mmCIF file of C-alpha atoms in Angstrom:
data_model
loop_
_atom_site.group_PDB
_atom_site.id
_atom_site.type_symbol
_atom_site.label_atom_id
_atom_site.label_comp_id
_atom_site.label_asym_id
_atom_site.label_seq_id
_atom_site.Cartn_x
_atom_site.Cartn_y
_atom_site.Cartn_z
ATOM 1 C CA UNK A 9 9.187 5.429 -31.835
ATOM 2 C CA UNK A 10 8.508 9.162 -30.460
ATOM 3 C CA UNK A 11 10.147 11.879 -32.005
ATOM 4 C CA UNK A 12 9.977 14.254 -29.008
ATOM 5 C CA UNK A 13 10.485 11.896 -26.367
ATOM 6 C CA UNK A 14 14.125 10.753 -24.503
ATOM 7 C CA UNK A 15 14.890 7.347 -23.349
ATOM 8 C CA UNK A 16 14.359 7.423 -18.961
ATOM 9 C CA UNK A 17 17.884 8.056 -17.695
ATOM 10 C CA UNK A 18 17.659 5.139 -16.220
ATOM 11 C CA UNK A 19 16.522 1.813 -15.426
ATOM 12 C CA UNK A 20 16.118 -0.975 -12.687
ATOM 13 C CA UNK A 21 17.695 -3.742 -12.979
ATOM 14 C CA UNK A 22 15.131 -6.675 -13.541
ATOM 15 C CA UNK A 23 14.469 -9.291 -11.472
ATOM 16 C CA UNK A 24 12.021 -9.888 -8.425
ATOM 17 C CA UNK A 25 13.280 -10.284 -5.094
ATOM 18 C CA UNK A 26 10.717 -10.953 -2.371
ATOM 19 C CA UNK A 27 7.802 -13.118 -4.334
ATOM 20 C CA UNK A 28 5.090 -11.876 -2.371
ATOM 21 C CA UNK A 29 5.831 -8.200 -2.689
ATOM 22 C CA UNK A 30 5.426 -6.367 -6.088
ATOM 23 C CA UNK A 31 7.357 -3.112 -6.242
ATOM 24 C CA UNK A 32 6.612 0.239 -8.408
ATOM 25 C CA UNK A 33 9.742 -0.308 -9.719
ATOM 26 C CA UNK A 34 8.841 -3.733 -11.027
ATOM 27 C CA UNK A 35 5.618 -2.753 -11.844
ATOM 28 C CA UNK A 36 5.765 0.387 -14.135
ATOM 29 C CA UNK A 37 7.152 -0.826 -17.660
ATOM 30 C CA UNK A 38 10.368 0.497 -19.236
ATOM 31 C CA UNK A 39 9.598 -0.729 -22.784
ATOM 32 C CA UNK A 40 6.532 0.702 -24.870
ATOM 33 C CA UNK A 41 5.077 -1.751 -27.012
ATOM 34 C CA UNK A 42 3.412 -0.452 -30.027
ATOM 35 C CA UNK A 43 -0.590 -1.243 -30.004
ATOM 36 C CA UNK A 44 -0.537 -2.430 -26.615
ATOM 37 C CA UNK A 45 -3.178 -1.039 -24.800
ATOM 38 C CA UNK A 46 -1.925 0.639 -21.199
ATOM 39 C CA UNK A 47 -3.475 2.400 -18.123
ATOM 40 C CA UNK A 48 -0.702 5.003 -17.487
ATOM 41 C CA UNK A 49 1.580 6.367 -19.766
ATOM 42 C CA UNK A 50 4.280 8.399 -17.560
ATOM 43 C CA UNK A 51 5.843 11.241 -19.255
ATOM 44 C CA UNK A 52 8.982 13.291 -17.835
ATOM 45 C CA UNK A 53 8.972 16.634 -18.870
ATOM 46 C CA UNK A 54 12.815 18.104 -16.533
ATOM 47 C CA UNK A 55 12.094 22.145 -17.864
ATOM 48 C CA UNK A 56 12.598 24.590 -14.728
ATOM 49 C CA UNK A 57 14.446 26.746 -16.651
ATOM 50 C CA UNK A 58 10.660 28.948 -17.285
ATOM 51 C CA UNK A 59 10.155 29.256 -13.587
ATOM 52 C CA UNK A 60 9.892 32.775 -12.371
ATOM 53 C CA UNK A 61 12.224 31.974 -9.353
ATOM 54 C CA UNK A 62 14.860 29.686 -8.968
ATOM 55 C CA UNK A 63 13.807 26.368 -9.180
ATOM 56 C CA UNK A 64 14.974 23.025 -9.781
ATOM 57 C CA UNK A 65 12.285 21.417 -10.534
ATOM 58 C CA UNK A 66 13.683 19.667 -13.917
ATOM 59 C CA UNK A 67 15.776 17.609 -11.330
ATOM 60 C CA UNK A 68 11.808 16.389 -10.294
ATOM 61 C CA UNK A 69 10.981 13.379 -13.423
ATOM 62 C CA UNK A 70 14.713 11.412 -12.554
ATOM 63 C CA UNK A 71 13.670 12.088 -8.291
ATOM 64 C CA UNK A 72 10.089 10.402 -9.288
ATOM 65 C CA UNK A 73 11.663 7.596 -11.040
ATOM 66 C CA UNK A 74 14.168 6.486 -8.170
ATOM 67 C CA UNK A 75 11.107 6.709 -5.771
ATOM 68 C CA UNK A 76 9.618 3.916 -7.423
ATOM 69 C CA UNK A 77 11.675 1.064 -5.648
ATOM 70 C CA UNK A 78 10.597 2.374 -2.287
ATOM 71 C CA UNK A 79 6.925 1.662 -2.592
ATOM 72 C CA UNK A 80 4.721 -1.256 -2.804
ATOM 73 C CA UNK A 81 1.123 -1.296 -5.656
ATOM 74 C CA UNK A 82 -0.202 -2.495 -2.623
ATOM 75 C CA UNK A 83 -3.157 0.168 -1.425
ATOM 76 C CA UNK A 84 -3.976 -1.278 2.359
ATOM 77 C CA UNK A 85 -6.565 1.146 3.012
ATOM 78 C CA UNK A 86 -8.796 0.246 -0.355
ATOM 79 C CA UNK A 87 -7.232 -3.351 0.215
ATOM 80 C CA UNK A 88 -6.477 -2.828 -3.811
ATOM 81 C CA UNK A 89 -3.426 -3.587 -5.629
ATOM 82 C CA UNK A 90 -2.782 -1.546 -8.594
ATOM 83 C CA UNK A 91 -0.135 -4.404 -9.937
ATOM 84 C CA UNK A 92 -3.492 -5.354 -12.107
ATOM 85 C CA UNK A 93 -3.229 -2.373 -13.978
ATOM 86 C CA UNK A 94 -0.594 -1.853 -16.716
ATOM 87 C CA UNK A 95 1.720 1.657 -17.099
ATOM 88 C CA UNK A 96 4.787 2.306 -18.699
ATOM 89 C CA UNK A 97 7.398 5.129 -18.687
ATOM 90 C CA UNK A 98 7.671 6.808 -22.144
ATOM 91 C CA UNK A 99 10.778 8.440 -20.907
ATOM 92 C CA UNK A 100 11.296 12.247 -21.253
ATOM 93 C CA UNK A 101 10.284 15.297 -23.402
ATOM 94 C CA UNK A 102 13.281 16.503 -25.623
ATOM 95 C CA UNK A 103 14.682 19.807 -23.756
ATOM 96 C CA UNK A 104 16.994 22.335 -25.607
ATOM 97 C CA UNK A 105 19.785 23.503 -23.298
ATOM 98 C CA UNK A 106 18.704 26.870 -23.699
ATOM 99 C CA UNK A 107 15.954 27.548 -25.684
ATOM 100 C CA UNK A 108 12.996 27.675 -23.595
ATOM 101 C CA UNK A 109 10.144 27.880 -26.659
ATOM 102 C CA UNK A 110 12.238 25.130 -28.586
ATOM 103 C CA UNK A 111 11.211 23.303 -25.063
ATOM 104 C CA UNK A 112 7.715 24.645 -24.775
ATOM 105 C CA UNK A 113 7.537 23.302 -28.230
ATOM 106 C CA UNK A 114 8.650 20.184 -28.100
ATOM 107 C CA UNK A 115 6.504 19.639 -25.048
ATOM 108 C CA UNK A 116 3.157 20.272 -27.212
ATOM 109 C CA UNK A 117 4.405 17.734 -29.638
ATOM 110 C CA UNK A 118 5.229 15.283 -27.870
ATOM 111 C CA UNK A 119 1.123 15.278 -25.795
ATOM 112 C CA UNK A 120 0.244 15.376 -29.058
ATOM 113 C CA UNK A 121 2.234 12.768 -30.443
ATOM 114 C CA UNK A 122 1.378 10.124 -27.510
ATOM 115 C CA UNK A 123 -2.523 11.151 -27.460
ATOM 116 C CA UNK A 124 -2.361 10.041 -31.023
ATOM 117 C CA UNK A 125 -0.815 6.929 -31.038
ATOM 118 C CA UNK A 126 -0.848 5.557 -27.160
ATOM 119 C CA UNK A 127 -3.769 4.235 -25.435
ATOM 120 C CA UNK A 128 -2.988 5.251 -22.020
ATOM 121 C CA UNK A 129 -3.668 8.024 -19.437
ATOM 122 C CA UNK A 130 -0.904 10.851 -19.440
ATOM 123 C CA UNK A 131 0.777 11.180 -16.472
ATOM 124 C CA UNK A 132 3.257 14.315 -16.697
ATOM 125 C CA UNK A 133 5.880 14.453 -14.080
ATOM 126 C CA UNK A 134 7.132 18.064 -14.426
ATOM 127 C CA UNK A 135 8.846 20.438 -14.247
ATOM 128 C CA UNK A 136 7.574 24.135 -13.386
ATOM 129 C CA UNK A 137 3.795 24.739 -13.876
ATOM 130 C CA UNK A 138 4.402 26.349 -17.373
ATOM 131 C CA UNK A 139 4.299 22.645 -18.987
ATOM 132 C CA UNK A 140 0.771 22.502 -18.329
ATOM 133 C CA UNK A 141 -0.083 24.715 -20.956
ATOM 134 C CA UNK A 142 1.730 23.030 -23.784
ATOM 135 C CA UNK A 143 0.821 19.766 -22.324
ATOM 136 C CA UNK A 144 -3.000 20.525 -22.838
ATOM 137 C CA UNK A 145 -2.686 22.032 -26.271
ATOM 138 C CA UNK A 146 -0.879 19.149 -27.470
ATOM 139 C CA UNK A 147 -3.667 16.658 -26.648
ATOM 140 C CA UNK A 148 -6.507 19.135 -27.784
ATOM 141 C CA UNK A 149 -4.625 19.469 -31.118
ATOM 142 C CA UNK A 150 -4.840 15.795 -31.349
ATOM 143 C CA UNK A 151 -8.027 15.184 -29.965
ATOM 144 C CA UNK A 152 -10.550 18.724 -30.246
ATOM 145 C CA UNK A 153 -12.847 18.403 -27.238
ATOM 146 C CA UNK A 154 -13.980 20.884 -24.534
ATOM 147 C CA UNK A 155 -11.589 20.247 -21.591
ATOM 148 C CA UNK A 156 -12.036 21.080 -18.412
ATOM 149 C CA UNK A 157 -9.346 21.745 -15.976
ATOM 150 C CA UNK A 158 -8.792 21.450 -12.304
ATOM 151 C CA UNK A 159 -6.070 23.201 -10.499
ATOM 152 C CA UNK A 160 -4.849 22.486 -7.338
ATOM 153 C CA UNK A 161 -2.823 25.404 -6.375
ATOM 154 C CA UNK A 162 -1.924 28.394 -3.932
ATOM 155 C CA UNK A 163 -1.782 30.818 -6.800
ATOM 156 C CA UNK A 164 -3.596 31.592 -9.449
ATOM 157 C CA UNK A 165 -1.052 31.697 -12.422
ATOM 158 C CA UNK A 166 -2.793 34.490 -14.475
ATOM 159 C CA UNK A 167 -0.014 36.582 -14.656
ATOM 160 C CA UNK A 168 0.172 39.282 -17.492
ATOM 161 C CA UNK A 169 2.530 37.290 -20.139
ATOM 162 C CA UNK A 170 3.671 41.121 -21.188
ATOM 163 C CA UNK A 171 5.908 41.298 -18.117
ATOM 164 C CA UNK A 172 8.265 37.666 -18.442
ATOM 165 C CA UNK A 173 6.338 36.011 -21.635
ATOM 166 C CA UNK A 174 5.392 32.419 -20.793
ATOM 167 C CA UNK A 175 6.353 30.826 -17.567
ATOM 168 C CA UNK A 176 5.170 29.061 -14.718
ATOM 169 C CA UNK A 177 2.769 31.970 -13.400
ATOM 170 C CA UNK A 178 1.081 31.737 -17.090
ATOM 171 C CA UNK A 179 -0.392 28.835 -17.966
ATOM 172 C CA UNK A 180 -4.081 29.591 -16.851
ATOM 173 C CA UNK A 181 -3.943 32.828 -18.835
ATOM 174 C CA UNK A 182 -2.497 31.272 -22.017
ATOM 175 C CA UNK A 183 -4.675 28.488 -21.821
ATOM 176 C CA UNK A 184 -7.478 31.225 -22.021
ATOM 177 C CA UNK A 185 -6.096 34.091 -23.737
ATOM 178 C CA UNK A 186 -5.065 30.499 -26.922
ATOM 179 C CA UNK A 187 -8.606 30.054 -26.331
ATOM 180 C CA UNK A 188 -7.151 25.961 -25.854
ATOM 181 C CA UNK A 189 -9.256 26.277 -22.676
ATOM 182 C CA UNK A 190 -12.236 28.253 -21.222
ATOM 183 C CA UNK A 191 -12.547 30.643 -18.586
ATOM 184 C CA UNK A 192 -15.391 29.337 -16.895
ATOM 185 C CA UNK A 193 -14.076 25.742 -17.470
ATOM 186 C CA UNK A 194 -11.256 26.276 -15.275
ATOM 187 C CA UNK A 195 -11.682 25.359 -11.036
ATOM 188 C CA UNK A 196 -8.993 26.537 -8.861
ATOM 189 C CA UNK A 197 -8.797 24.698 -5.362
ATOM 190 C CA UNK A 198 -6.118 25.507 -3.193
ATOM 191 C CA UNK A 199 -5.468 29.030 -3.258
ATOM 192 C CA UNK A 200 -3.954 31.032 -0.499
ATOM 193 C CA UNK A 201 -3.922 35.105 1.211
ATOM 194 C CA UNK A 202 -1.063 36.505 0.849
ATOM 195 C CA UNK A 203 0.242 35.048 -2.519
ATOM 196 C CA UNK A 204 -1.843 36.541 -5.195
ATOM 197 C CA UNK A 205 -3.013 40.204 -6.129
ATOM 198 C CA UNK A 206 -6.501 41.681 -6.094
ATOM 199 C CA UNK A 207 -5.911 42.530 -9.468
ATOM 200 C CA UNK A 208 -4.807 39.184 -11.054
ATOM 201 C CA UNK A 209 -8.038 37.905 -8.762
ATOM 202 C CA UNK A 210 -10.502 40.181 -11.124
ATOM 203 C CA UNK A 211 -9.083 39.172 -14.303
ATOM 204 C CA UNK A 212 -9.461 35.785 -13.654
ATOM 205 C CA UNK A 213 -13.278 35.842 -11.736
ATOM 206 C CA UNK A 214 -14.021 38.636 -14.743
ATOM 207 C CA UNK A 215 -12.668 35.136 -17.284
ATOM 208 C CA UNK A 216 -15.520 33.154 -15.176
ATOM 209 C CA UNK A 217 -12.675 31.052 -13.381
ATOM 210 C CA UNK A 218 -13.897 28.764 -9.885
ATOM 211 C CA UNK A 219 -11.788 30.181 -7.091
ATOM 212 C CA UNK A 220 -11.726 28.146 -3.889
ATOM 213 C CA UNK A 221 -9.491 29.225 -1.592
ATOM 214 C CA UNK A 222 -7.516 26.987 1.025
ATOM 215 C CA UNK A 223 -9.704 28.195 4.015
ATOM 216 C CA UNK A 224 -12.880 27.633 2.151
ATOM 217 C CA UNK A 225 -11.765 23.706 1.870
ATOM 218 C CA UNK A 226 -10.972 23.355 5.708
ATOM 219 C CA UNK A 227 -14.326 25.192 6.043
ATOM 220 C CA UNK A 228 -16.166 22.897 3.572
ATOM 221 C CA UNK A 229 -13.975 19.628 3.492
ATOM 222 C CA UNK A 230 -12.108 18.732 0.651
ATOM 223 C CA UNK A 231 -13.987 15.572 -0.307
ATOM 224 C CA UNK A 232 -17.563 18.230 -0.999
ATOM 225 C CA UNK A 233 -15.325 21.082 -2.980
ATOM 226 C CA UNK A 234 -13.932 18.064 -5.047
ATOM 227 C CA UNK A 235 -16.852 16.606 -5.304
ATOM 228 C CA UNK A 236 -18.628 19.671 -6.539
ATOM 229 C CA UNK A 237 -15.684 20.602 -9.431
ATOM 230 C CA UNK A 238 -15.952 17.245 -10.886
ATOM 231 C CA UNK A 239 -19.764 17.249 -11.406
ATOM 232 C CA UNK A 240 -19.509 21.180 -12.490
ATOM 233 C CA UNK A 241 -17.071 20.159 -15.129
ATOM 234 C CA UNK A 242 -18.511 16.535 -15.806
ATOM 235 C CA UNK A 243 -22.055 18.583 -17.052
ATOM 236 C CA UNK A 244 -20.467 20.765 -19.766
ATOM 237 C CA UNK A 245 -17.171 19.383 -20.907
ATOM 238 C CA UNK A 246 -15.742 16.065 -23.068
ATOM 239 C CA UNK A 247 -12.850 15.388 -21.207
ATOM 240 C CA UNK A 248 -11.003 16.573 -17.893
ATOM 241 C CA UNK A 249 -7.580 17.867 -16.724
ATOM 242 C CA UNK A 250 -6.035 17.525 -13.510
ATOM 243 C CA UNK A 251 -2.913 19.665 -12.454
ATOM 244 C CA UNK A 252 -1.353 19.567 -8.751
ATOM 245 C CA UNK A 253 0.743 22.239 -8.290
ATOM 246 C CA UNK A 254 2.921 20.749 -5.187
ATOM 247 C CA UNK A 255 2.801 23.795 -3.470
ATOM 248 C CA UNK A 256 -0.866 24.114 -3.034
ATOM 249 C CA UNK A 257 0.432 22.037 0.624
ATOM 250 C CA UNK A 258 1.225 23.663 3.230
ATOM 251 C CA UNK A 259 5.045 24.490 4.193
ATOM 252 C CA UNK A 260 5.382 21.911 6.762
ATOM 253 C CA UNK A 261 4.804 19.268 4.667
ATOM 254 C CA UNK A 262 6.407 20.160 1.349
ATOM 255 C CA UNK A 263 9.509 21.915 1.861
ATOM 256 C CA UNK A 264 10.902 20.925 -1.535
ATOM 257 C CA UNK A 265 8.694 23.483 -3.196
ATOM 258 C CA UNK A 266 9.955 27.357 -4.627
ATOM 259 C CA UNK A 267 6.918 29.172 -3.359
ATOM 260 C CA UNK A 268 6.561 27.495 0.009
ATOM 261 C CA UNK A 269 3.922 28.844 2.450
ATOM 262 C CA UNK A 270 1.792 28.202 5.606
ATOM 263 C CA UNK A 271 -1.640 27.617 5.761
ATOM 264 C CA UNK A 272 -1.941 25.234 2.754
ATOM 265 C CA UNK A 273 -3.537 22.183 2.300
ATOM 266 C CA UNK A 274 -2.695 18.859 4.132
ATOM 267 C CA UNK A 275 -1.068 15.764 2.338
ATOM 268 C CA UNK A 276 -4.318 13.834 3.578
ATOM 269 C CA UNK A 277 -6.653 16.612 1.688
ATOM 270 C CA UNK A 278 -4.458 16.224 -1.146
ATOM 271 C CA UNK A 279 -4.049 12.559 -1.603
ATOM 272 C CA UNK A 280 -7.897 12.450 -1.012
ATOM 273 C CA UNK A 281 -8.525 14.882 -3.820
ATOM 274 C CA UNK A 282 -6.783 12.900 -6.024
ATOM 275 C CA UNK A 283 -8.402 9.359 -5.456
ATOM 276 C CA UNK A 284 -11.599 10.780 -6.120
ATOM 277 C CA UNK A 285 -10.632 12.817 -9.394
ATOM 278 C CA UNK A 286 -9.404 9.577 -10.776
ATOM 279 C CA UNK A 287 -12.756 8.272 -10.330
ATOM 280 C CA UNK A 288 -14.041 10.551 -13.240
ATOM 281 C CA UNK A 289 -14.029 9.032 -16.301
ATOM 282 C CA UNK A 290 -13.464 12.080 -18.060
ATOM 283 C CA UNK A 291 -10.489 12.302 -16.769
ATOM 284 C CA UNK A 292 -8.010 12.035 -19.319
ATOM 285 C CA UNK A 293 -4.816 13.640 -18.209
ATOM 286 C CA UNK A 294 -2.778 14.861 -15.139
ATOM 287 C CA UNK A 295 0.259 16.242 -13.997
ATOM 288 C CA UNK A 296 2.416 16.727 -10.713
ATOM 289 C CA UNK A 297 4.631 20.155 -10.882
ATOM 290 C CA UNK A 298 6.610 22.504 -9.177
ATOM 291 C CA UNK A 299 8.340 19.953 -7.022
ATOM 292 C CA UNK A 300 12.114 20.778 -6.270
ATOM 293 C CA UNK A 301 14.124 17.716 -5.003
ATOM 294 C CA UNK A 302 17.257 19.930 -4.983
ATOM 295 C CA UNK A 303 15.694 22.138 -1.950
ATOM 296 C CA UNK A 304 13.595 18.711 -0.757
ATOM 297 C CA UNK A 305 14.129 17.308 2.767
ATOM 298 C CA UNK A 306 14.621 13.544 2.553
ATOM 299 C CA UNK A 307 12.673 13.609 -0.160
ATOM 300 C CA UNK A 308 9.232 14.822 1.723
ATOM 301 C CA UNK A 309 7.955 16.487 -1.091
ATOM 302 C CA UNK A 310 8.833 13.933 -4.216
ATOM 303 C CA UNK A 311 7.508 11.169 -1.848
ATOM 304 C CA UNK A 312 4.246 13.382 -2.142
ATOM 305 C CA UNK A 313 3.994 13.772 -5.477
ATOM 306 C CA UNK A 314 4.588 10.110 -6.065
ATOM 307 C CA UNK A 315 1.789 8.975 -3.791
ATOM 308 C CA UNK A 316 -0.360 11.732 -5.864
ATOM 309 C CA UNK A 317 -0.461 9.629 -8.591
ATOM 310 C CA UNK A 318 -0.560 6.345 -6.639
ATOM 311 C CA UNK A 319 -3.676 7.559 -4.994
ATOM 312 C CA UNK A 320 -5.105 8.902 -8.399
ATOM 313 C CA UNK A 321 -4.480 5.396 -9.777
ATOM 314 C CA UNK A 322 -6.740 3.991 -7.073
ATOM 315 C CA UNK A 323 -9.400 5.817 -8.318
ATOM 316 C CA UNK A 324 -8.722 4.564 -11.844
ATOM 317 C CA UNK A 325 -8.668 1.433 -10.281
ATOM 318 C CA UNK A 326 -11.745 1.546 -8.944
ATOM 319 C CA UNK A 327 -14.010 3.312 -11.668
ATOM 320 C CA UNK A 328 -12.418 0.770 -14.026
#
């Protein structure tokens, strides 16, 4: 059916077990059927290979999958169950052992392939933080619009593509420099001291990029910085991103991360930010990168990025 997508390595075994408890597992769909009309579309994308230190993040899409037998649709605190909403896994973007354009590539087609032809929300389950870049050009070269992107993140991934070419400290730049995305439609939430340069910081406020830093949210709150970004973007653009780059969090919480570091944000800041951007309903799009199950402790960090998208799909839910 798709041309630059893999079948999911796996897949549960079918069958219910306890009747009055619906797992993700049971939930998500393994089979796409054509001109059905879905919720989520899930979309593996295992490329680490572009990460600017070691990372195994490709190991992160097949980590997410297993996951989904451990937790419920069940949301106690919005007393909402998401088992009323349909998503299916579209399995994997085609990766070349060792060509890392061929995968870049492949990754644009394939955004641009399912943007076309499914009616579903993209959910990208990367991978290093260079797959947001192709991800977004694929579904603005099926769809032109003005997108808008928010970035949760600790750095500010506007390194010079001169010194590396494209990897996972590059995908705000190329997404500017492609002209795919504009300066001043990109808001940064997350970032931290001590992990960026003053120099990178010009280029990008001189670009007209939103820079919130991880003290200003504990200053501020996270639910008012959020809320802000979303009605900044909501006024001038057709459609919304949303990219969590795992390590945004503080150390503590996500050791399964390459660049860990202190003084992030919390998993409750997080997980709040991500119910209320899937309240937006120009939100068309997110991802969850940067997430390394092979440096993870009992899986802290996937466990994270899976209740990332469990929380955005309450807000989904609920604006639906």
């Amino acid at each position: 059916m798709f041309s630059y997508l893999t079948q999911p390595p796996f897949r549960f075994t079918q069958g219910k077990g306890d009747p009055y408890v619906t797992r993700l597992s049971e939930w998500v769909e393994q089979t796409y059927q054509p001109g059905e009309s879905y919720d989520f579309a899930i979309i593996g994308v295992p490329l680490s290979k572009s990460s600017i230190s070691f990372s195994g993040a490709h190991a992160h899409p097949l980590q997410f999958r297993q996951l989904l037998s451990s937790f419920t649709t069940y949301n106690f605190d919005e007393d909402l169950d998401l088992a009323s909403l349909r998503a299916v896994d579209l399995g994997d973007v085609a990766m070349h052992v060792t060509d890392i354009s061929c995968c870049q590539e492949n990754i644009e087609s394939a955004l641009q392939e399912v943007t076309t032809n499914v009616s579903a929300t993209p959910v990208i389950v990367g991978g290093d933080h260079s797959i947001t870049y192709r991800a977004i050009t694929g579904i603005k070269r099926a769809k032109p619009q003005r997108i808008g992107l928010i970035q949760f993140d600790a750095h500010l991934d506007v390194r010079d593509t001169a010194y590396g070419g494209t990897s996972n400290g590059t995908p705000m730049r190329s997404l500017m420099e492609s002209e795919t995305v504009r300066g001043e439609d990109i808001v940064t939430i997350g970032l931290r001291s001590f992990a960026n340069s003053r120099e990178y910081r010009q280029y990008a406020e001189a670009k007209g990029m939103t820079l919130i830093t991880a003290n200003q949210v504990r200053q501020r709150g996270i639910d008012a910085v959020v809320a802000e970004a979303i009605q900044y973007l909501e006024a001038k653009c057709d459609a919304i991103y949303i990219t969590f780059d795992v390590d945004v969090m503080d150390q503590s919480t996500v050791p399964g991360v390459p660049a860990i570091g202190p003084a992030g944000l919390s998993s409750v800041d997080l997980l709040s930010a991500a119910h209320a951007v899937g309240k937006s309903p120009k939100v068309i799009a997110m991802d969850m990168v940067c997430v390394d199950p092979t440096k993870d402790v009992r899986d802290m960090t996937s466990r994270v990025a899976l209740h990332l998208f469990l929380h955005f799909a309450t807000g989904y839910h609920q604006r639906k």
